[in-house]
Short mmCIF file of C-alpha atoms in Angstrom, two decimals:
data_model
loop_
_atom_site.label_atom_id
_atom_site.label_comp_id
_atom_site.label_asym_id
_atom_site.label_seq_id
_atom_site.Cartn_x
_atom_site.Cartn_y
_atom_site.Cartn_z
CA MET A 1 12.03 -23.70 16.64
CA ARG A 2 10.25 -20.43 17.22
CA GLY A 3 8.56 -18.87 14.22
CA ARG A 4 9.34 -15.40 13.14
CA GLU A 5 7.24 -12.64 14.65
CA ARG A 6 4.47 -11.66 12.30
CA LYS A 7 4.52 -8.04 11.27
CA PRO A 8 1.36 -6.14 10.29
CA PRO A 9 0.98 -5.57 6.55
CA HIS A 10 2.42 -2.35 5.16
CA VAL A 11 -0.12 0.45 4.74
CA LEU A 12 0.64 0.54 1.00
CA LEU A 13 -0.31 -3.13 0.76
CA ILE A 14 -3.58 -2.46 2.58
CA LEU A 15 -4.39 0.45 0.28
CA ALA A 16 -3.49 -1.64 -2.78
CA ALA A 17 -5.95 -4.33 -1.63
CA LEU A 18 -8.64 -1.69 -1.05
CA LEU A 19 -7.95 -0.20 -4.48
CA LEU A 20 -8.41 -3.62 -6.06
CA LEU A 21 -11.64 -4.07 -4.06
CA ALA A 22 -12.90 -0.68 -5.27
CA ALA A 23 -12.21 -1.75 -8.85
CA VAL A 24 -14.18 -4.97 -8.27
CA LEU A 25 -17.11 -3.00 -6.80
CA THR A 26 -17.31 -0.88 -9.95
CA TRP A 27 -18.30 -4.13 -11.72
CA VAL A 28 -20.88 -5.07 -9.07
CA VAL A 29 -22.52 -1.84 -7.82
CA PRO A 30 -24.80 -0.15 -10.38
CA ALA A 31 -23.35 3.14 -11.61
CA GLY A 32 -25.33 6.32 -11.05
CA SER A 33 -24.97 10.02 -10.43
CA TYR A 34 -26.71 13.14 -9.19
CA GLU A 35 -26.86 16.43 -11.06
CA ARG A 36 -24.83 19.17 -9.41
CA VAL A 37 -25.19 22.95 -9.25
CA PHE A 38 -23.25 25.74 -7.56
CA HIS A 39 -24.75 26.86 -4.23
CA GLU A 40 -23.88 30.52 -3.65
CA ALA A 41 -24.61 30.65 0.10
CA SER A 42 -22.18 27.83 0.92
CA GLY A 43 -19.79 28.40 -1.98
CA GLN A 44 -19.99 24.69 -2.82
CA THR A 45 -21.01 22.64 -5.82
CA VAL A 46 -23.89 20.60 -4.40
CA VAL A 47 -26.08 17.76 -5.60
CA VAL A 48 -29.65 18.36 -6.78
CA PRO A 49 -32.22 16.44 -4.68
CA GLY A 50 -34.26 13.95 -6.64
CA SER A 51 -31.88 14.02 -9.59
CA PHE A 52 -30.25 10.63 -9.05
CA ALA A 53 -30.31 8.47 -12.14
CA TYR A 54 -28.61 5.23 -13.01
CA GLN A 55 -26.19 5.43 -15.92
CA GLU A 56 -24.15 3.28 -18.20
CA PRO A 57 -21.61 1.33 -16.16
CA SER A 58 -17.97 2.39 -16.44
CA PRO A 59 -16.13 -0.33 -14.52
CA VAL A 60 -12.45 0.11 -13.74
CA LEU A 61 -10.27 -2.45 -15.51
CA PRO A 62 -7.37 -4.00 -13.58
CA TRP A 63 -4.71 -2.59 -15.93
CA GLN A 64 -6.14 0.91 -15.39
CA LEU A 65 -5.19 0.89 -11.70
CA PRO A 66 -1.50 1.87 -12.20
CA VAL A 67 -2.68 4.77 -14.37
CA LEU A 68 -5.09 5.86 -11.61
CA ILE A 69 -2.24 5.81 -9.11
CA PHE A 70 -0.11 8.00 -11.38
CA GLU A 71 -3.01 10.40 -11.97
CA ALA A 72 -3.66 10.64 -8.24
CA LEU A 73 0.01 11.38 -7.56
CA SER A 74 0.27 14.01 -10.30
CA SER A 75 -3.11 15.79 -10.34
CA GLY A 76 -5.85 16.99 -8.02
CA THR A 77 -5.09 17.86 -4.40
CA ALA A 78 -2.63 15.01 -3.68
CA PRO A 79 0.51 16.69 -5.16
CA LYS A 80 -0.01 19.77 -2.99
CA LEU A 81 -0.48 17.66 0.11
CA ILE A 82 2.59 15.55 -0.74
CA ALA A 83 4.71 18.69 -1.14
CA PHE A 84 3.27 20.01 2.11
CA VAL A 85 4.21 16.85 4.02
CA LEU A 86 7.71 16.75 2.51
CA LEU A 87 8.50 20.39 3.36
CA LEU A 88 6.95 20.08 6.82
CA GLY A 89 8.97 16.95 7.55
CA GLY A 90 12.17 18.68 6.43
CA ALA A 91 11.51 21.80 8.49
CA PHE A 92 10.71 19.88 11.67
CA GLU A 93 13.77 17.68 11.21
CA ILE A 94 15.89 20.84 11.54
CA ILE A 95 13.92 21.95 14.61
CA LEU A 96 14.18 18.53 16.26
CA ASP A 97 17.91 18.33 15.47
CA SER A 98 18.39 21.50 17.51
CA GLY A 99 17.08 19.66 20.60
CA ALA A 100 14.87 22.62 21.49
CA VAL A 101 11.54 20.79 21.48
CA GLY A 102 12.84 17.90 23.57
CA ALA A 103 14.48 20.22 26.07
CA LEU A 104 11.36 22.35 26.46
CA CYS A 105 9.10 19.33 26.88
CA ALA A 106 11.46 17.80 29.43
CA TRP A 107 11.50 21.08 31.35
CA ALA A 108 7.70 21.27 31.32
CA VAL A 109 7.36 17.69 32.55
CA ARG A 110 9.88 18.31 35.35
CA ARG A 111 7.76 21.25 36.43
CA ALA A 112 4.64 19.05 36.35
CA ARG A 113 6.43 16.35 38.40
CA ARG A 114 3.93 13.60 39.28
CA GLY A 115 1.12 15.45 37.53
CA ARG A 116 2.34 14.42 34.09
CA VAL A 117 -0.98 12.78 33.22
CA TRP A 118 -2.52 16.26 33.18
CA VAL A 119 -0.34 17.15 30.21
CA VAL A 120 -2.57 14.89 28.07
CA PRO A 121 -5.89 16.75 28.64
CA ALA A 122 -3.98 20.03 28.32
CA PHE A 123 -2.82 19.00 24.83
CA VAL A 124 -6.22 17.61 23.84
CA GLY A 125 -8.05 20.73 25.04
CA ALA A 126 -5.59 23.12 23.42
CA PHE A 127 -5.68 21.42 20.03
CA SER A 128 -9.46 21.08 20.08
CA VAL A 129 -9.52 24.87 19.67
CA PHE A 130 -8.05 24.50 16.17
CA GLY A 131 -10.87 22.10 15.32
CA PHE A 132 -13.95 23.86 16.67
CA THR A 133 -12.97 27.40 15.62
CA MET A 134 -11.31 27.01 12.22
CA GLY A 135 -11.88 23.37 11.31
CA LEU A 136 -8.10 23.24 10.92
CA THR A 137 -7.40 19.51 10.76
CA THR A 138 -4.08 20.46 9.15
CA ALA A 139 -3.00 21.38 12.69
CA SER A 140 -2.73 17.65 13.38
CA ILE A 141 -0.04 17.35 10.71
CA VAL A 142 1.76 20.59 11.59
CA PHE A 143 2.08 19.94 15.32
CA LEU A 144 2.47 16.18 15.35
CA PRO A 145 6.27 16.32 15.91
CA LEU A 146 5.65 18.58 18.92
CA GLY A 147 3.16 16.11 20.40
CA MET A 148 5.49 13.17 19.84
CA ALA A 149 8.38 15.01 21.50
CA ALA A 150 6.13 15.82 24.46
CA ALA A 151 5.07 12.18 24.74
CA LYS A 152 8.70 11.05 24.70
CA SER A 153 9.47 13.45 27.54
CA LEU A 154 6.46 12.11 29.43
CA GLY A 155 7.83 8.61 29.05
CA CYS A 156 5.09 7.54 26.60
CA ASP A 157 5.13 5.79 23.25
CA GLU A 158 4.88 7.70 19.96
CA ARG A 159 1.28 6.58 19.45
CA THR A 160 0.26 8.54 22.55
CA GLY A 161 1.96 11.68 21.21
CA MET A 162 0.19 11.21 17.90
CA ALA A 163 -3.17 10.80 19.67
CA MET A 164 -2.78 13.89 21.88
CA VAL A 165 -2.54 16.12 18.81
CA MET A 166 -4.71 14.28 16.26
CA LEU A 167 -7.56 13.31 18.56
CA GLY A 168 -7.57 16.71 20.24
CA THR A 169 -7.96 18.48 16.91
CA ASN A 170 -10.53 15.95 15.73
CA ALA A 171 -12.59 16.24 18.94
CA GLY A 172 -12.88 19.98 18.34
CA PHE A 173 -13.68 19.42 14.65
CA ALA A 174 -16.45 16.95 15.56
CA ALA A 175 -17.94 19.32 18.16
CA GLY A 176 -17.87 21.88 15.38
CA ILE A 177 -19.06 24.90 17.39
CA TYR A 178 -17.81 27.42 14.82
CA ASN A 179 -16.35 24.98 12.30
CA PRO A 180 -16.77 26.63 8.87
CA PHE A 181 -16.09 23.42 6.93
CA SER A 182 -18.74 21.19 8.51
CA VAL A 183 -21.33 23.19 10.47
CA GLY A 184 -20.87 26.34 8.40
CA VAL A 185 -21.35 24.60 5.04
CA ALA A 186 -24.17 22.38 6.34
CA GLN A 187 -26.16 25.25 7.86
CA ALA A 188 -25.76 27.35 4.72
CA ILE A 189 -27.18 24.53 2.60
CA ALA A 190 -29.95 23.92 5.14
CA GLU A 191 -30.76 27.69 5.08
CA LEU A 192 -30.23 28.06 8.83
CA PRO A 193 -28.63 31.08 10.56
CA LEU A 194 -24.87 30.61 10.59
CA TYR A 195 -23.64 28.83 13.75
CA SER A 196 -27.14 28.76 15.24
CA GLY A 197 -27.87 26.07 17.83
CA ALA A 198 -24.37 26.45 19.30
CA TRP A 199 -25.55 25.71 22.86
CA LEU A 200 -25.77 21.97 22.21
CA ARG A 201 -22.39 21.94 20.50
CA TRP A 202 -20.89 23.71 23.53
CA LEU A 203 -22.26 20.88 25.68
CA LEU A 204 -20.79 18.34 23.27
CA LEU A 205 -17.26 19.78 23.28
CA PRO A 206 -16.27 19.04 26.93
CA VAL A 207 -17.80 15.56 26.65
CA LEU A 208 -15.67 14.72 23.61
CA VAL A 209 -12.52 16.35 25.02
CA GLY A 210 -13.00 14.61 28.39
CA ALA A 211 -13.70 11.19 26.89
CA THR A 212 -10.74 11.52 24.53
CA SER A 213 -8.36 12.58 27.30
CA VAL A 214 -9.38 9.74 29.62
CA TYR A 215 -9.03 7.23 26.80
CA ILE A 216 -5.52 8.43 25.87
CA VAL A 217 -4.35 8.38 29.49
CA ARG A 218 -5.71 4.85 30.02
CA ARG A 219 -4.14 3.54 26.81
CA ALA A 220 -0.78 5.27 27.29
CA GLU A 221 2.26 3.09 27.90
CA TRP A 222 3.92 4.97 30.76
CA SER A 223 7.56 4.36 31.67
CA GLY A 224 9.13 5.36 34.96
CA LEU A 225 7.18 4.41 38.08
CA PRO A 226 7.09 6.60 41.21
CA GLY A 227 10.37 6.25 43.04
CA GLU A 228 12.30 5.19 39.93
CA GLU A 229 14.54 7.34 37.80
CA GLU A 230 12.30 9.21 35.36
CA PRO A 231 13.30 9.38 31.67
CA TRP A 232 13.56 13.18 31.72
CA ALA A 233 15.43 13.54 35.02
CA ASP A 234 18.89 14.06 33.47
CA GLN A 235 17.76 16.40 30.71
CA PRO A 236 19.59 19.77 30.84
CA ALA A 237 17.69 23.04 30.82
CA PRO A 238 17.11 24.61 27.38
CA THR A 239 20.10 26.66 26.17
CA PRO A 240 19.72 30.25 24.91
CA ARG A 241 19.98 28.98 21.32
CA GLN A 242 17.25 26.43 21.96
CA GLY A 243 15.15 29.16 23.55
CA ALA A 244 15.52 31.20 20.36
CA VAL A 245 14.40 28.20 18.29
CA MET A 246 11.28 27.77 20.44
CA ALA A 247 10.52 31.49 20.22
CA LEU A 248 10.67 31.24 16.43
CA LEU A 249 8.41 28.18 16.48
CA LEU A 250 5.79 29.83 18.70
CA GLY A 251 5.95 33.01 16.60
CA THR A 252 5.41 31.03 13.41
CA ILE A 253 2.46 29.20 14.96
CA ALA A 254 0.90 32.58 15.78
CA VAL A 255 1.49 33.80 12.22
CA VAL A 256 -0.01 30.63 10.74
CA VAL A 257 -3.09 30.88 12.97
CA TRP A 258 -3.53 34.49 11.88
CA GLY A 259 -2.96 33.64 8.24
CA VAL A 260 -5.51 30.83 8.23
CA GLY A 261 -8.12 32.87 10.08
CA ALA A 262 -7.63 36.29 8.52
CA ARG A 263 -6.11 35.52 5.11
CA SER A 264 -7.56 32.08 4.33
CA TRP A 265 -4.13 30.51 3.98
CA GLY A 266 -3.96 27.07 2.45
CA VAL A 267 -1.34 24.34 2.60
CA GLY A 268 0.98 26.30 0.28
CA GLU A 269 1.28 29.30 2.57
CA ILE A 270 1.53 27.13 5.69
CA ALA A 271 4.26 24.96 4.16
CA SER A 272 6.19 28.05 3.05
CA ALA A 273 6.00 29.53 6.54
CA PHE A 274 7.39 26.36 8.11
CA LEU A 275 10.11 26.02 5.47
CA VAL A 276 11.34 29.52 6.33
CA LEU A 277 10.99 28.63 10.01
CA GLY A 278 13.19 25.55 9.55
CA VAL A 279 15.98 27.56 7.94
CA LEU A 280 15.81 30.30 10.59
CA CYS A 281 15.82 27.72 13.37
CA GLY A 282 18.90 26.07 11.84
CA VAL A 283 20.70 29.41 11.82
CA SER A 284 19.60 30.15 15.41
CA ALA A 285 20.84 26.71 16.52
CA GLY A 286 24.27 27.48 15.08
CA PHE A 287 24.05 25.04 12.15
CA GLY A 288 26.00 25.70 9.00
CA GLY A 289 24.36 25.79 5.59
CA SER A 290 25.36 22.22 4.75
CA ARG A 291 23.94 20.82 7.98
CA ILE A 292 20.67 22.69 7.45
CA CYS A 293 20.37 21.21 3.96
CA ALA A 294 21.29 17.73 5.20
CA SER A 295 18.63 17.87 7.94
CA LEU A 296 16.07 19.14 5.44
CA VAL A 297 16.79 16.30 3.03
CA ALA A 298 16.75 13.74 5.87
CA GLY A 299 13.34 14.97 6.98
CA CYS A 300 11.97 14.83 3.43
CA ARG A 301 13.39 11.31 3.01
CA LYS A 302 11.41 10.12 6.03
CA MET A 303 8.23 11.38 4.38
CA VAL A 304 8.57 9.45 1.09
CA PRO A 305 6.50 6.45 2.30
CA GLY A 306 3.84 8.89 3.43
CA ALA A 307 3.86 10.64 0.06
CA LEU A 308 3.16 7.33 -1.67
CA THR A 309 0.45 6.58 0.89
CA ILE A 310 -1.29 9.88 0.11
CA GLY A 311 -1.19 9.05 -3.60
CA MET A 312 -2.63 5.57 -3.06
CA ALA A 313 -5.42 6.97 -0.87
CA ALA A 314 -6.29 9.51 -3.57
CA ALA A 315 -6.29 6.75 -6.20
CA LEU A 316 -8.79 4.77 -4.13
CA ARG A 317 -11.32 7.59 -4.18
CA LEU A 318 -10.59 8.26 -7.86
CA ALA A 319 -11.48 4.65 -8.68
CA LEU A 320 -14.89 5.04 -7.00
CA VAL A 321 -15.57 8.26 -8.92
CA ARG A 322 -14.38 6.91 -12.28
CA GLY A 323 -16.45 3.79 -11.76
CA GLY A 324 -19.54 5.94 -11.13
CA ILE A 325 -20.47 4.23 -7.87
CA LEU A 326 -19.81 6.95 -5.26
CA ASP A 327 -23.19 8.62 -5.80
CA SER A 328 -24.82 5.19 -5.92
CA VAL A 329 -23.54 4.47 -2.41
CA VAL A 330 -24.89 7.82 -1.16
CA TYR A 331 -28.27 7.13 -2.75
CA GLY A 332 -28.46 3.65 -1.26
CA LEU A 333 -27.61 4.86 2.26
CA LEU A 334 -30.28 7.56 2.21
CA GLN A 335 -32.85 5.11 0.87
CA LEU A 336 -32.14 2.93 3.91
CA VAL A 337 -32.65 5.91 6.25
CA GLU A 338 -36.01 6.74 4.67
CA GLY A 339 -37.21 3.19 5.32
CA LEU A 340 -36.44 3.26 9.05
CA PRO A 341 -39.14 3.65 11.74
CA ALA A 342 -39.76 7.22 12.92
CA TRP A 343 -37.75 6.88 16.15
CA GLY A 344 -34.66 5.70 14.29
CA GLN A 345 -34.60 8.08 11.33
CA LEU A 346 -32.41 10.74 12.93
CA LEU A 347 -30.02 8.09 14.19
CA GLY A 348 -30.10 6.54 10.72
CA MET A 349 -28.89 9.86 9.27
CA PHE A 350 -26.07 9.85 11.79
CA TYR A 351 -24.92 6.29 11.05
CA ALA A 352 -25.36 6.75 7.28
CA ASN A 353 -23.10 9.81 7.38
CA ALA A 354 -20.57 7.92 9.49
CA LEU A 355 -20.40 5.25 6.78
CA LEU A 356 -20.27 7.86 4.03
CA ASP A 357 -17.34 9.55 5.79
CA LEU A 358 -15.21 6.51 5.03
CA LEU A 359 -15.48 7.51 1.34
CA ILE A 360 -15.73 11.33 1.55
CA THR A 361 -13.41 12.55 4.30
CA SER A 362 -13.48 16.27 3.45
CA GLY A 363 -15.95 18.03 5.75
CA SER A 364 -17.06 20.57 3.15
CA GLY A 365 -17.09 17.96 0.38
CA HIS A 366 -19.15 15.59 2.50
CA GLY A 367 -21.59 18.38 3.34
CA ALA A 368 -21.94 19.38 -0.31
CA VAL A 369 -22.96 15.81 -1.19
CA ALA A 370 -25.06 14.83 1.84
CA MET A 371 -26.84 17.97 3.06
CA PRO A 372 -28.83 18.82 -0.12
CA LEU A 373 -30.28 15.29 0.13
CA MET A 374 -30.75 15.28 3.91
CA VAL A 375 -32.63 18.60 4.08
CA PRO A 376 -35.67 17.52 2.00
CA LEU A 377 -35.50 14.10 3.67
CA ALA A 378 -35.65 15.75 7.10
CA ASP A 379 -38.56 17.94 5.99
CA ALA A 380 -40.44 14.91 4.65
CA LEU A 381 -39.83 12.98 7.87
CA SER A 382 -40.86 15.95 10.09
CA LEU A 383 -37.35 16.23 11.54
CA SER A 384 -35.80 19.62 12.27
CA ARG A 385 -33.11 20.83 9.90
CA GLN A 386 -30.92 21.73 12.88
CA SER A 387 -31.01 18.11 14.04
CA ALA A 388 -30.17 16.99 10.51
CA VAL A 389 -27.12 19.26 10.58
CA LEU A 390 -26.12 17.74 13.93
CA ALA A 391 -26.49 14.21 12.50
CA PHE A 392 -24.28 15.16 9.55
CA GLN A 393 -21.73 16.95 11.74
CA LEU A 394 -21.29 14.03 14.13
CA GLY A 395 -21.25 11.43 11.37
CA ASP A 396 -18.65 13.45 9.51
CA GLY A 397 -16.35 14.15 12.46
CA LEU A 398 -16.38 11.22 14.85
CA VAL A 399 -15.09 8.51 12.48
CA ASN A 400 -12.92 10.68 10.25
CA LEU A 401 -9.66 9.14 11.46
CA VAL A 402 -10.65 5.60 10.49
CA SER A 403 -10.74 5.99 6.72
CA PRO A 404 -7.52 4.99 4.92
CA ILE A 405 -8.19 7.75 2.39
CA SER A 406 -8.22 10.51 5.03
CA ASN A 407 -5.49 13.00 4.10
CA THR A 408 -4.99 13.93 7.74
CA LEU A 409 -4.66 10.33 8.87
CA VAL A 410 -2.28 9.13 6.16
CA SER A 411 -0.09 12.23 6.60
CA CYS A 412 0.11 11.74 10.38
CA LEU A 413 0.85 8.03 10.00
CA ALA A 414 3.68 8.97 7.64
CA LEU A 415 5.12 11.51 10.08
CA SER A 416 4.83 9.25 13.14
CA GLY A 417 5.85 5.92 11.63
CA VAL A 418 2.78 4.24 13.19
CA SER A 419 1.29 1.57 10.91
CA TYR A 420 -2.36 1.73 9.84
CA PRO A 421 -3.29 -1.62 11.48
CA ARG A 422 -1.65 -0.53 14.73
CA TRP A 423 -3.57 2.76 14.63
CA LEU A 424 -6.87 0.95 14.03
CA ARG A 425 -6.27 -1.34 17.02
CA TYR A 426 -5.70 1.77 19.11
CA PHE A 427 -8.49 3.99 17.76
CA LEU A 428 -11.45 1.67 17.06
CA PRO A 429 -12.48 1.22 20.74
CA LEU A 430 -12.65 5.01 21.01
CA VAL A 431 -14.80 5.12 17.86
CA GLY A 432 -17.28 2.88 19.65
CA LEU A 433 -17.34 5.35 22.55
CA TYR A 434 -17.71 8.26 20.12
CA LEU A 435 -20.68 6.59 18.42
CA ALA A 436 -22.34 6.07 21.81
CA ILE A 437 -21.82 9.76 22.64
CA GLY A 438 -23.19 10.79 19.24
CA THR A 439 -26.23 8.58 19.72
CA ALA A 440 -26.90 10.07 23.16
CA PHE A 441 -26.68 13.66 21.87
CA LEU A 442 -28.98 12.94 18.94
CA LEU A 443 -31.53 11.40 21.29
CA LEU A 444 -31.19 14.52 23.45
CA ALA A 445 -31.68 16.71 20.36
CA GLY A 446 -34.84 14.82 19.46
CA ALA A 447 -36.16 15.00 23.03
CA VAL A 448 -35.72 18.78 23.41
CA GLY A 449 -36.84 19.67 19.88
CA TYR A 450 -33.41 20.96 18.85
#
């Protein structure tokens, strides 16, 4: 008798286990903290170098964990992100119900014919612009349904569509040429000219985009071999109503890009823009009011597991902060870097920041914690501050989509329906390649005196 197929554990179960582990660590790792002050040049509250001190332990008790989950769901940044994901899911459900995205993607793939593999680098390159200009990782969440629809038209699985958008945006974010949230904050704290040293980051960008594109193409599960009936062959051309829906979508994208760049829009303004877009697209598609509402509710319903995932991820970080061990981990990592031989110190900064990014996934938040400590460390070790910024930037960006507390990752997993274990099996080999690229560029930086 054949056994039942084993399914991977639910992401909520994984996060619950990690939350329990975090609580255990608050009993094991000594509590400590840095003093913090406001840094005017970067606009961030930063740590004071040399101020770390151990403190009275404040371990998290097991029966406090449900309270932490509730607090994470009801306070801080999680509620805004949850509302953002719900409204975005509802709006895109209306757009997808119109059939406009699928029809347009099918048309584009028909035009590409046998060159469909080139759609992947086109997506990766296009979405990298959001990352290296505005640091807009939110673009991964906003445009994920578009990427998944394109992948379906290409005859690929949903994981490929997810990767084209997410990894494209993240490649640009990691290159960070004009990224205000990583390079901008880090250089301000390091007292370097804003966006100086861009030449090396311009070299890094095509390497990351190229490596990411090749990896996605090689891992894609293509259907439809040459000579067989392709999955998009019988798709009709977009109707005038569907054309109007796509025009509204592209117009809204332009408005959002302008709003983020010129008006510093946050998730509230972006979510509002897409909510209005969803209603207008429903009207343009010929839907009645009841159908628009039903599609909106259906889209929100699909996002409920993701909303809980976001709350659990926020609770995990909250447990580390309440237990007083987050700063202790930072202190321990930097102590390890200081003890490395001279040739490995810059690489040590890189790997230490990569590990730290599993706990602090916000680029600006990570910079506010790490850079005030790395700058005097770099000075003491006779390393250039520009190279220290590069080590932070690469450590912060290249592994960002591994951490189960990454807002971008958990939101995209919720939208795509891809499980966290399945995503790790897909992404971890690329992380190894990313780390090799980061190592090579840091060695280059050291060799040329960057």
